[in-house]
Amino acid sequence: MQGKKDYQEKRFAHFQLGERIPENNFYRRLKEVLELRFLYGLSEGYYGNSGQKSIDPVVFFKLCLVGYLENIVSDRKLTR
């Protein structure tokens, strides 16, 4: 079953990660120009209708992209 991540910034002790990332950050700028919603339609046929939901295909693609751009070959290092 295809999962979708519903991301909303949450306040924890008045800390928001979005406020700590500079406006000219590469990944912030990339997010503004890279539209990945088309991945839901392309990957939909590869998911079943039962069982637990998977990782969001867009999140998975972003993880792979960051791993490639940062030359991170270890899954553990990538999630850290």
Coordinates of C-alpha atoms in Angstrom, one line a residue:
M1 CA 0.0 0.0 0.0
Q2 CA 1.5 3.3 -1.1
G3 CA 2.0 5.7 1.8
K4 CA 2.0 9.5 1.6
K5 CA 3.8 11.8 4.1
D6 CA 1.8 14.7 5.4
Y7 CA 4.4 17.1 6.7
Q8 CA 3.5 19.9 9.0
E9 CA 6.0 21.9 11.0
K10 CA 5.4 21.3 14.7
R11 CA 6.5 23.6 17.5
F12 CA 8.6 22.1 20.2
A13 CA 9.8 24.5 22.8
H14 CA 9.5 27.3 20.2
F15 CA 11.9 25.7 17.8
Q16 CA 11.1 25.4 14.1
L17 CA 13.6 23.8 11.8
G18 CA 12.4 25.8 8.8
E19 CA 13.5 29.0 10.6
R20 CA 17.0 27.7 11.2
I21 CA 17.7 26.9 7.5
P22 CA 19.2 29.8 5.5
E23 CA 17.1 31.1 2.6
N24 CA 19.9 30.4 0.2
N25 CA 20.4 26.8 1.2
F26 CA 20.8 24.5 -1.8
Y27 CA 18.1 22.0 -0.8
R28 CA 15.6 24.8 0.1
R29 CA 16.1 26.3 -3.4
L30 CA 15.9 22.8 -5.0
K31 CA 12.6 22.2 -3.3
E32 CA 11.2 25.4 -4.9
V33 CA 11.9 24.3 -8.4
L34 CA 11.6 20.5 -8.2
E35 CA 8.1 19.1 -8.5
L36 CA 7.9 15.4 -7.7
R37 CA 4.2 14.7 -7.3
F38 CA 4.2 12.9 -10.6
L39 CA 6.0 10.1 -8.8
Y40 CA 2.8 9.0 -7.1
G41 CA 1.1 8.2 -10.4
L42 CA 4.2 6.5 -11.9
S43 CA 4.8 4.3 -8.8
E44 CA 1.1 3.5 -8.0
G45 CA 1.0 0.3 -10.0
Y46 CA 3.9 -1.2 -7.9
Y47 CA 2.0 -1.1 -4.6
G48 CA -0.6 -3.6 -3.3
N49 CA -3.9 -2.7 -1.7
S50 CA -3.3 -4.4 1.6
G51 CA -0.7 -4.4 4.4
Q52 CA 1.2 -1.6 6.0
K53 CA 1.7 1.6 4.2
S54 CA 5.1 2.1 2.6
I55 CA 7.5 5.0 2.8
D56 CA 6.2 7.9 0.7
P57 CA 7.7 7.5 -2.9
V58 CA 8.6 11.2 -3.0
V59 CA 10.4 10.9 0.4
F60 CA 12.3 7.8 -0.9
F61 CA 13.3 9.6 -4.1
K62 CA 14.5 12.6 -2.1
L63 CA 16.6 10.3 0.1
C64 CA 18.2 8.7 -3.0
L65 CA 18.8 12.2 -4.5
V66 CA 20.5 13.5 -1.3
G67 CA 22.6 10.3 -1.1
Y68 CA 23.7 10.8 -4.7
L69 CA 24.4 14.6 -4.3
E70 CA 26.3 14.2 -1.0
N71 CA 28.1 11.0 -2.1
I72 CA 26.6 9.0 0.8
V73 CA 26.6 5.3 0.0
S74 CA 25.5 4.0 3.4
D75 CA 21.8 3.9 4.3
R76 CA 22.7 4.4 8.0
K77 CA 24.8 7.5 7.2
L78 CA 22.0 8.8 5.0
T79 CA 19.3 8.5 7.7
R80 CA 21.6 10.1 10.2

